[in-house]
mmCIF file of C-alpha atoms in Angstrom:
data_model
loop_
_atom_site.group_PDB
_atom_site.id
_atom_site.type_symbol
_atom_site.label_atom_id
_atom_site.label_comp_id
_atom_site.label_asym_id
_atom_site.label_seq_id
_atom_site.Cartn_x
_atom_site.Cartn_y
_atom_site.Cartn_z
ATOM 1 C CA UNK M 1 59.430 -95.560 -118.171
ATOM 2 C CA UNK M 2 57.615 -95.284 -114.966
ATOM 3 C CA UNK M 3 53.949 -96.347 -114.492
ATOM 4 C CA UNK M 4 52.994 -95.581 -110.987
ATOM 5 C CA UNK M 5 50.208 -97.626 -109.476
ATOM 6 C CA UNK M 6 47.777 -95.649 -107.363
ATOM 7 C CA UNK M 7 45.201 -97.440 -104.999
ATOM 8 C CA UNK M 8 41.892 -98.133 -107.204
ATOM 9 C CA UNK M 9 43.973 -98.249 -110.039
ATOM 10 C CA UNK M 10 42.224 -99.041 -113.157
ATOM 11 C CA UNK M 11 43.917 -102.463 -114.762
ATOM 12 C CA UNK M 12 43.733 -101.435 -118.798
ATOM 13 C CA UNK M 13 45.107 -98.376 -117.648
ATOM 14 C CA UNK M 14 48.107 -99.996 -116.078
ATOM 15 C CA UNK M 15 48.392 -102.644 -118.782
ATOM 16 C CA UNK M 16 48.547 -100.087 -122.030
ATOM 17 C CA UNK M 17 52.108 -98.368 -120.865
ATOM 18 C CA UNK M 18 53.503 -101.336 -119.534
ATOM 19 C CA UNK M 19 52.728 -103.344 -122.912
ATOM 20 C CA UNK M 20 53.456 -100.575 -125.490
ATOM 21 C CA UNK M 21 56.700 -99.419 -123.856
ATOM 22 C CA UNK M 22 58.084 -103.303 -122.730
ATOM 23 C CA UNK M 23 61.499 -103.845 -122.980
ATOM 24 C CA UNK M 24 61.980 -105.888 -126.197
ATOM 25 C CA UNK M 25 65.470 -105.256 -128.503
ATOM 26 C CA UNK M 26 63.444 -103.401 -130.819
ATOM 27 C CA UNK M 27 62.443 -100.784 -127.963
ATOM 28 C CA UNK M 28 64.912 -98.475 -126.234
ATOM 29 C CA UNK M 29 62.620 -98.609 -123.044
ATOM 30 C CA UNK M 30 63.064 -100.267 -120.251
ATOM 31 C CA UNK M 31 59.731 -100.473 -117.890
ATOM 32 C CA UNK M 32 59.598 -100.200 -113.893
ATOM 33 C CA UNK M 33 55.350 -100.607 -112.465
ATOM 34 C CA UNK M 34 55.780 -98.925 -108.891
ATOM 35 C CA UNK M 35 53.837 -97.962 -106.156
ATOM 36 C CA UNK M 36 53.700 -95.116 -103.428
ATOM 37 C CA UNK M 37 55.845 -98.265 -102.004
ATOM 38 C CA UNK M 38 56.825 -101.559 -102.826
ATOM 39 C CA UNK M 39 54.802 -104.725 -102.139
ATOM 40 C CA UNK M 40 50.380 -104.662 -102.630
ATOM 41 C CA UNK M 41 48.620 -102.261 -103.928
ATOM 42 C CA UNK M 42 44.658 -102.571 -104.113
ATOM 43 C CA UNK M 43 43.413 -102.038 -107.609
ATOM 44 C CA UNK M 44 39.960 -101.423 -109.455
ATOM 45 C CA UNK M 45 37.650 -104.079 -110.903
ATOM 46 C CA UNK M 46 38.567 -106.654 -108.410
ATOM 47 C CA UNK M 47 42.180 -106.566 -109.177
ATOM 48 C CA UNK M 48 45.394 -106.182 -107.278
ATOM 49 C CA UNK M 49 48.910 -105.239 -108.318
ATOM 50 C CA UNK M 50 52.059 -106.399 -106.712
ATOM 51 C CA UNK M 51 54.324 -103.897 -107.284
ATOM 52 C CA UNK M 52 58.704 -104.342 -106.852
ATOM 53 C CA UNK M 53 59.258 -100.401 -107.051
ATOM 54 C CA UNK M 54 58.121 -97.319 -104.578
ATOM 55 C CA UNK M 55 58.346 -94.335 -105.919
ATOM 56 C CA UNK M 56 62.411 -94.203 -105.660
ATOM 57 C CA UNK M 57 61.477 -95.558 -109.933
ATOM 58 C CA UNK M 58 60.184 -91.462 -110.312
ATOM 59 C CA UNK M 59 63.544 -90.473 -109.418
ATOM 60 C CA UNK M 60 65.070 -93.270 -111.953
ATOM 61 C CA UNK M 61 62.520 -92.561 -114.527
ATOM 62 C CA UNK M 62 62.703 -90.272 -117.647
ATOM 63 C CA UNK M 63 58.752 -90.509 -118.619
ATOM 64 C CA UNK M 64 56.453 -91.141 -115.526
ATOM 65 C CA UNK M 65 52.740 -92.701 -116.661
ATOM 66 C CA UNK M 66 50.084 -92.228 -114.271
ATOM 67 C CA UNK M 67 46.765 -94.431 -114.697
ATOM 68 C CA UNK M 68 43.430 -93.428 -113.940
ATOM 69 C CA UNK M 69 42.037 -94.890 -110.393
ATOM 70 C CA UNK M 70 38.839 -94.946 -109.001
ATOM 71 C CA UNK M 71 36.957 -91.945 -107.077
ATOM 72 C CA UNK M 72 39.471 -89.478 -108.279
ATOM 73 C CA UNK M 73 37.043 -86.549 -107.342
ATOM 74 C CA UNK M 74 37.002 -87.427 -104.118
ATOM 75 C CA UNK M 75 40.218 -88.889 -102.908
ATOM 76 C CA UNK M 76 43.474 -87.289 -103.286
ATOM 77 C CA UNK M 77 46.887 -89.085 -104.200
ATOM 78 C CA UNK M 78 49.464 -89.291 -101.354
ATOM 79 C CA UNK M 79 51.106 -86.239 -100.231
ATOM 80 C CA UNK M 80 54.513 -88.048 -100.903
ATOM 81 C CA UNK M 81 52.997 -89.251 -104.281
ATOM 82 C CA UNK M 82 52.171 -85.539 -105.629
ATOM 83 C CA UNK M 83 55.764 -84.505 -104.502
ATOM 84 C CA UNK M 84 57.461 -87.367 -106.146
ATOM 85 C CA UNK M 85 55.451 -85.982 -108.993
ATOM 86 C CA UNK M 86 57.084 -82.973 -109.081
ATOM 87 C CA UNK M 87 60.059 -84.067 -108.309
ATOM 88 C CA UNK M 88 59.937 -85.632 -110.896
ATOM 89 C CA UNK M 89 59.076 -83.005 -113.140
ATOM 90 C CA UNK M 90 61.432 -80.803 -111.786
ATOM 91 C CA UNK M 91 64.237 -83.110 -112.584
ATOM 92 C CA UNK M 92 63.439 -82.979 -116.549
ATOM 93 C CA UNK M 93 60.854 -86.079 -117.057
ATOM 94 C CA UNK M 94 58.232 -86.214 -118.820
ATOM 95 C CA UNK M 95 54.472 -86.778 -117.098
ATOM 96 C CA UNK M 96 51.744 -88.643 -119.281
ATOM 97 C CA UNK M 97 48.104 -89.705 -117.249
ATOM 98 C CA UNK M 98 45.844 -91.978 -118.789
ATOM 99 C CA UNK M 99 41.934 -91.011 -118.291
ATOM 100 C CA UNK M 100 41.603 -90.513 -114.301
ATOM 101 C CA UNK M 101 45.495 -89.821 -113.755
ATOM 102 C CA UNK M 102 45.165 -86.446 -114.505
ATOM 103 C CA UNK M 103 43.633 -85.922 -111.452
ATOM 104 C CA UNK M 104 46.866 -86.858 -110.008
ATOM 105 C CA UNK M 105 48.833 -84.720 -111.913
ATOM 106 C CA UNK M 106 46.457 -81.998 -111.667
ATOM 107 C CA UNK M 107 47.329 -82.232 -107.625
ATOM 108 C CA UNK M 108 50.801 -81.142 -108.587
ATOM 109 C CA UNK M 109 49.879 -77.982 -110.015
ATOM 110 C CA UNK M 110 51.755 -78.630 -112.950
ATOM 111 C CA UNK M 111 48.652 -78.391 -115.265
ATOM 112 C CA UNK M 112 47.617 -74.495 -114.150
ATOM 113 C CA UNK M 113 47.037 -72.719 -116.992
ATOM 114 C CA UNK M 114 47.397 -75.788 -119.440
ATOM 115 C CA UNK M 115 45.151 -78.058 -121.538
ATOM 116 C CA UNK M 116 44.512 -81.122 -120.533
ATOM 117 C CA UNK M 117 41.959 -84.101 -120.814
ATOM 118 C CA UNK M 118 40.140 -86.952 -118.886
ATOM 119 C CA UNK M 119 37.789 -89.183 -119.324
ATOM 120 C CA UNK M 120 34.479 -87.555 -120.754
ATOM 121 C CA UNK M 121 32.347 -88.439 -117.253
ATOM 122 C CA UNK M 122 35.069 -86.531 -115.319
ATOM 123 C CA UNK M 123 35.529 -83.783 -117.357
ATOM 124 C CA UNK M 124 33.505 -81.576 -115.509
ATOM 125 C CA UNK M 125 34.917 -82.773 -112.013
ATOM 126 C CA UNK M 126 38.199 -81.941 -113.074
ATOM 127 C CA UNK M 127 37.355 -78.896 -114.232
ATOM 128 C CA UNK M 128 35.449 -77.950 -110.713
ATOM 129 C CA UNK M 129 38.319 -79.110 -109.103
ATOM 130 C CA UNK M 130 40.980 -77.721 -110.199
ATOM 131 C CA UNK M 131 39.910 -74.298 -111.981
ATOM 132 C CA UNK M 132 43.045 -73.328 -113.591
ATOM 133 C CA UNK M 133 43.079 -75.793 -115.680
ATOM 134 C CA UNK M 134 41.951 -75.744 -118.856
ATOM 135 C CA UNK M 135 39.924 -78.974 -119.487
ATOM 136 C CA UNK M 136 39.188 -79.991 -123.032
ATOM 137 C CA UNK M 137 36.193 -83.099 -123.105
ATOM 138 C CA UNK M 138 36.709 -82.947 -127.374
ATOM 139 C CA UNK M 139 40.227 -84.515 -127.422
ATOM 140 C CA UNK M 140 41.723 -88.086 -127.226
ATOM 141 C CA UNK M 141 44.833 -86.919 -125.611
ATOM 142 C CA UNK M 142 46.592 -83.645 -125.077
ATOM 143 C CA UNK M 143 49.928 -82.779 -125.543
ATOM 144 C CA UNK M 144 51.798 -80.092 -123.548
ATOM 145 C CA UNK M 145 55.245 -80.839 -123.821
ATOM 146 C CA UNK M 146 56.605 -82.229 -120.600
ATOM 147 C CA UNK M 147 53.034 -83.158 -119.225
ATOM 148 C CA UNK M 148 50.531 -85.406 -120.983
ATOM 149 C CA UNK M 149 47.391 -86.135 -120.612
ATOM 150 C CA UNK M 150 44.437 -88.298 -121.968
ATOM 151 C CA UNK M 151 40.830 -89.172 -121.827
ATOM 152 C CA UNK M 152 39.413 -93.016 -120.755
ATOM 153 C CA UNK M 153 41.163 -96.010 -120.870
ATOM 154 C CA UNK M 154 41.390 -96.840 -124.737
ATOM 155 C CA UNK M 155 42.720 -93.318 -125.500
ATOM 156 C CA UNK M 156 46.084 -94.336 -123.399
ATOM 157 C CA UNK M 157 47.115 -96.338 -126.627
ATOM 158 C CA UNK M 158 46.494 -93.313 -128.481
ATOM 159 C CA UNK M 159 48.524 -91.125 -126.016
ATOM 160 C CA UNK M 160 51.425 -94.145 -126.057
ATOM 161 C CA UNK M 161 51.821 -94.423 -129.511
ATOM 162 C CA UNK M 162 51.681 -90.375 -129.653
ATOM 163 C CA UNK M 163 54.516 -90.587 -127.246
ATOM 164 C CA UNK M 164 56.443 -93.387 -129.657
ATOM 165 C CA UNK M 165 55.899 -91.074 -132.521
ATOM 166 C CA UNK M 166 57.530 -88.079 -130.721
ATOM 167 C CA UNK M 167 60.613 -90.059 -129.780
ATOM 168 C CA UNK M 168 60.961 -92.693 -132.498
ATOM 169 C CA UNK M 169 58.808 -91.625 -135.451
ATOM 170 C CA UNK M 170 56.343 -92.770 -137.267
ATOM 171 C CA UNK M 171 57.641 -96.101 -138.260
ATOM 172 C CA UNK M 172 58.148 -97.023 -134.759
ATOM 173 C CA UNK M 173 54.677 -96.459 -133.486
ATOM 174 C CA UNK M 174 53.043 -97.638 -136.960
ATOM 175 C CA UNK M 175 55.028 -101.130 -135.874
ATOM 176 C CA UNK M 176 53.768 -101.167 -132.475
ATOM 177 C CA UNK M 177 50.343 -100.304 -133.940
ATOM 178 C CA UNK M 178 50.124 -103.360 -136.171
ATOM 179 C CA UNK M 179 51.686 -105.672 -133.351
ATOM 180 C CA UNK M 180 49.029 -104.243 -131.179
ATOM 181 C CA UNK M 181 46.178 -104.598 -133.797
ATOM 182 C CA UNK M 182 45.590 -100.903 -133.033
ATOM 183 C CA UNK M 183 44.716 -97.847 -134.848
ATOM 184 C CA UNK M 184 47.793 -96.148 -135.262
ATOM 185 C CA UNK M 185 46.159 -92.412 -135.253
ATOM 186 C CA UNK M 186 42.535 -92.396 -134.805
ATOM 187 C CA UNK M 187 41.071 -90.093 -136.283
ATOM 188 C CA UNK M 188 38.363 -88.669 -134.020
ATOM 189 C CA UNK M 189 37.846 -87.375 -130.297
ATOM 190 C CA UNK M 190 36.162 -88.347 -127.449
ATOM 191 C CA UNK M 191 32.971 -86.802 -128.064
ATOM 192 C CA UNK M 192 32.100 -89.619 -130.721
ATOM 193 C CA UNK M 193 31.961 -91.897 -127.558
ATOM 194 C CA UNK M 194 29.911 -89.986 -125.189
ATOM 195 C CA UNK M 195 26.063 -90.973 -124.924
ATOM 196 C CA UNK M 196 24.038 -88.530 -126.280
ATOM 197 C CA UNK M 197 19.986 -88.121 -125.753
ATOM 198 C CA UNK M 198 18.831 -88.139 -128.996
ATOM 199 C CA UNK M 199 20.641 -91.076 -131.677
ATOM 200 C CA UNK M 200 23.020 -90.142 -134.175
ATOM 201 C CA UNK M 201 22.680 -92.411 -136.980
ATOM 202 C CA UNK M 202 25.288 -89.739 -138.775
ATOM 203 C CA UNK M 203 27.662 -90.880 -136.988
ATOM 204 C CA UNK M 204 28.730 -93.512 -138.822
ATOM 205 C CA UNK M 205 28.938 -92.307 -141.868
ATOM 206 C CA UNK M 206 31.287 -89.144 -140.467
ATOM 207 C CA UNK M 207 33.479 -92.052 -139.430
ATOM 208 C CA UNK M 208 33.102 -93.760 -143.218
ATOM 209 C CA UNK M 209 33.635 -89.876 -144.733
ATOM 210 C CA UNK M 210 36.955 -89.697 -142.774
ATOM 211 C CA UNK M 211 38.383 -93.414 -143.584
ATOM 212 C CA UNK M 212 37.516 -92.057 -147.457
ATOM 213 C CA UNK M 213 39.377 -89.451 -147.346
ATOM 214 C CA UNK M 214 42.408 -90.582 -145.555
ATOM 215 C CA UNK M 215 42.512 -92.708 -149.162
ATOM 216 C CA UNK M 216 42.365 -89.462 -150.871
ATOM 217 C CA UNK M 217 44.870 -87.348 -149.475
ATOM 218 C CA UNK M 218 46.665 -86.498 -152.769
ATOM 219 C CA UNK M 219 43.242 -85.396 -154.112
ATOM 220 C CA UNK M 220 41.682 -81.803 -153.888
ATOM 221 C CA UNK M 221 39.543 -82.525 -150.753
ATOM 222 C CA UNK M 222 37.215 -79.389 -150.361
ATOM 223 C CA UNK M 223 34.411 -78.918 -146.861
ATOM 224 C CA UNK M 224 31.962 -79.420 -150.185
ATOM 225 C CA UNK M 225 33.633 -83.047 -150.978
ATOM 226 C CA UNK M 226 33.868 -84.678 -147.886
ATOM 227 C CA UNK M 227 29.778 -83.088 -146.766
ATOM 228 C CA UNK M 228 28.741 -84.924 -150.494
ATOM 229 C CA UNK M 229 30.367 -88.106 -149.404
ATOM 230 C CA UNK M 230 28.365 -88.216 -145.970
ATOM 231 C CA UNK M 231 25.488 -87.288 -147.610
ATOM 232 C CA UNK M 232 24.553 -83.829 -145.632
ATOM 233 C CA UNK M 233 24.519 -80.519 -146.366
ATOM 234 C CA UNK M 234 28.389 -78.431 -145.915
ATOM 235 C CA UNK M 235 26.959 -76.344 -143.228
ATOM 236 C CA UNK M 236 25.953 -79.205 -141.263
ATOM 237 C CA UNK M 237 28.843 -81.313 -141.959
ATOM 238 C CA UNK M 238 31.565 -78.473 -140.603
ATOM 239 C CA UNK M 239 29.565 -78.287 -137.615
ATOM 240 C CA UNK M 240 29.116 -81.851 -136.878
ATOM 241 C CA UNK M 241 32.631 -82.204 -137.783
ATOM 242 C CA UNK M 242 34.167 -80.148 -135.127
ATOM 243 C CA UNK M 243 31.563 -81.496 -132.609
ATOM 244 C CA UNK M 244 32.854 -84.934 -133.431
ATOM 245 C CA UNK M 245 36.620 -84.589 -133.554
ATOM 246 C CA UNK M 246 37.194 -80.894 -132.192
ATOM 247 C CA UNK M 247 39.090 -80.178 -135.702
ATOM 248 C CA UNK M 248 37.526 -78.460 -138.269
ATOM 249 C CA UNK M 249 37.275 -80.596 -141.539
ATOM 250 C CA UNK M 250 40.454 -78.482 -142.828
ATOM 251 C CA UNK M 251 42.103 -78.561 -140.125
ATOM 252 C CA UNK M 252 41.732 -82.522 -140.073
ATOM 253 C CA UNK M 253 42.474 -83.031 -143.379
ATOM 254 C CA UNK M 254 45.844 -80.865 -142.856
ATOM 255 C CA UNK M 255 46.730 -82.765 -139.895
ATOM 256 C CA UNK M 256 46.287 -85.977 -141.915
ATOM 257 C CA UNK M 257 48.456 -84.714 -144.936
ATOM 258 C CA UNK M 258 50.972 -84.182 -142.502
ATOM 259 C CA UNK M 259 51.399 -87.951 -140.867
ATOM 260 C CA UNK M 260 51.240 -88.660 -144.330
ATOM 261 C CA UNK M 261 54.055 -86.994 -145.289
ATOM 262 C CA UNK M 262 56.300 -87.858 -141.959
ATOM 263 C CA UNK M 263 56.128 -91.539 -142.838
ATOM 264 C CA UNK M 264 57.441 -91.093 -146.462
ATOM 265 C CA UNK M 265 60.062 -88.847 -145.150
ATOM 266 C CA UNK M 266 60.811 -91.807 -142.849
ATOM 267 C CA UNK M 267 60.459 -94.541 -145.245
ATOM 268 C CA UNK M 268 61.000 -93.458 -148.338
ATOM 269 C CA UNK M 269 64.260 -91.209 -150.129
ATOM 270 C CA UNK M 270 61.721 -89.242 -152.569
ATOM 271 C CA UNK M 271 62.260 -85.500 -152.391
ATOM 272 C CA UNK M 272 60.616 -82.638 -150.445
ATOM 273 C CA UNK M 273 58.417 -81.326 -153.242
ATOM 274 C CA UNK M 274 57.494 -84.814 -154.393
ATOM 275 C CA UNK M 275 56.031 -85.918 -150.824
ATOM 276 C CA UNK M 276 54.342 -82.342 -150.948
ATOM 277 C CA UNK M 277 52.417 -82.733 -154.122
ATOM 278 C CA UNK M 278 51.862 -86.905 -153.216
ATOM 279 C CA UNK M 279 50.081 -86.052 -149.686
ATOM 280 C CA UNK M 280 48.110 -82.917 -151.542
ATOM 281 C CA UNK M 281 50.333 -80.433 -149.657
ATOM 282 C CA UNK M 282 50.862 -78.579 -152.929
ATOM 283 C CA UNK M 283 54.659 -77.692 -152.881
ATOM 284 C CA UNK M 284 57.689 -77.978 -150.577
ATOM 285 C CA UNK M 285 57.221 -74.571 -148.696
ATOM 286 C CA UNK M 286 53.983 -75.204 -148.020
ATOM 287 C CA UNK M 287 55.089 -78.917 -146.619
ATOM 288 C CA UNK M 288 57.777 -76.971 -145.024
ATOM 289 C CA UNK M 289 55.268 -74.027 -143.441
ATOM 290 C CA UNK M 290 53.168 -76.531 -141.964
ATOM 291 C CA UNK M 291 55.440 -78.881 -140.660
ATOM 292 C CA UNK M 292 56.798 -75.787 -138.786
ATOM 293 C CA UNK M 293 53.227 -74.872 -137.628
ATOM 294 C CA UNK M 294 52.222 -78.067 -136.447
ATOM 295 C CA UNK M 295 55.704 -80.168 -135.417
ATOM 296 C CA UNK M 296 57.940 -77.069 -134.471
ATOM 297 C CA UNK M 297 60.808 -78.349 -137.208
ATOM 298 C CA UNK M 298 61.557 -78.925 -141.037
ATOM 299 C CA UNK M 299 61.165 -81.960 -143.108
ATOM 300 C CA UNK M 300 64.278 -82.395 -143.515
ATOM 301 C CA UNK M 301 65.586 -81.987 -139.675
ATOM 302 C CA UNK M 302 62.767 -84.404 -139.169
ATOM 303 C CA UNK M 303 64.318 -86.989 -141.774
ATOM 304 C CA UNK M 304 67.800 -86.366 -140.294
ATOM 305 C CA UNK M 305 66.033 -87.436 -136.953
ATOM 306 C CA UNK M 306 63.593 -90.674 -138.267
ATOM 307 C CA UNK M 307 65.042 -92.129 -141.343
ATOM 308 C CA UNK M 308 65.354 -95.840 -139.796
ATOM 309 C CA UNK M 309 63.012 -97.765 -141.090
ATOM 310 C CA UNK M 310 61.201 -100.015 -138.660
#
């Protein structure tokens, strides 16, 4: 892992990588910070960074992180910083920004004609900016394959521990959660965080609806259910629902099942159908169709892959 420290950079930002990916004997990461070159680099918030690596870590690097920086609307990475970038890319690693970084990577032109995020007071800049890119303000982090992006600083631990899950599983980043004292999959987006005019004293209790129902995942969980529980009507909850999380309530609650049933496929020898019918999946093709929707292989490739315990 690469996390490459641009001037302004934002110190959470830089922390979050460097801390959830440090070399430990648990981890099979090792962790380079680098700079357009080696030595100072002026940070954000009245911190500096002295870096050991230039950008010769991008070519060493399988996953490059980028952290967000100040005035990324107006100033423009390096020239030799956008085509390390690529470079980079090019060679077969993986690029993840954290809130403001995806300016960066948007400089590339690797995100034309992708999804991606930033953090919610940029959204619109980035979007201005660079036009082919299709910005999302409703997520905590996006996931395009070999590019990565997320909104502000908090939502890089969602992004890293996305990342863990991809590459170790569930148990893995679940671990790192705890030792963290981090959610391990929160469960909304980033509109929940951006200041709206009016109050939304709702709010909460969409946040107390969800926590309920993650406890209830084996139960028949209907729009009907979840809107009685918040104490509004179903029309109002679906739509507040979406606005909050940019899921649909069903789509949530599928998504959820699914995690679910990943980390007793992990943990746990019980069968395919059992899982099914103990997240409220119903039966083993239907775990089986939706793991294919949603995670592109079968439950039991996936326990081939995961099954090691912490």
């Amino acid at each position: 892992m690469a996390v490459l420290v641009l001037d302004g950079a934002k110190p959470l930002d830089v922390g979050i990588p460097a801390q959830v990916f440090s070399t430990r004997a648990s981890m099979p990461y090792e962790v380079r910070v680098c700079g357009a070159a080696p030595g100072l680099v002026a940070g954000g918030d009245g911190l500096s960074y002295h870096v050991a690596h230039g950008l010769e870590a991008l070519e060493w690097a399988e996953s490059v992180f980028v952290p967000g920086y100040r005035h990324p609307d107006r100033e423009d990475p390096p020239a030799a910083v956008v085509e390390a970038l690529r470079a980079a890319h090019a060679r077969g690693a993986r690029l993840a920004a954290i809130s403001t970084g995806a300016f960066a990577l948007a400089a590339t032109g690797l995100l034309d004609g992708r999804r991606a995020t930033t953090h919610w007071h940029y959204t619109r800049a980035l979007a201005a900016k660079y036009p082919r890119v299709r910005v999302d303000e409703n997520v905590l982090f996006v996931d395009e394959g070999s590019v990565l992006t997320s909104a502000g600083a908090a939502s890089g631990i969602d992004l890293c521990l996305h990342v863990l899950r991809r590459d170790l599983g569930v148990a893995a980043s679940n671990h790192t959660a705890r030792r963290l004292v981090a959610a391990p999959y929160r469960s909304g987006g980033q509109a929940q965080y951006v200041p709206r005019s009016v109050p939304e004293p709702i709010g909460e209790r969409f946040a107390a609806t969800r926590e309920w129902a993650l406890h209830r995942l084996d139960e028949p969980l209907t729009v009907r259910a979840l809107a009685r529980h918040a104490a509004v009507s179903p029309r109002t909850f679906s739509r507040r629902f979406v606005e909050d999380t940019g899921y649909t309530p069903m789509q949530w609650v599928l998504r959820a099942r699914v995690d679910l049933a990943r980390e007793l496929l992990e943990r746990s020898e019980r069968s395919v159908e059992r899982i099914a019918a103990e997240t409220g999946l119903g039966t083993g093709a239907n775990l089986r169709t939706h793991f294919q929707q949603i995670l592109g292989t079968t439950p039991s490739d996936y326990r081939r892959t995961f099954a090691k315990g912490e």
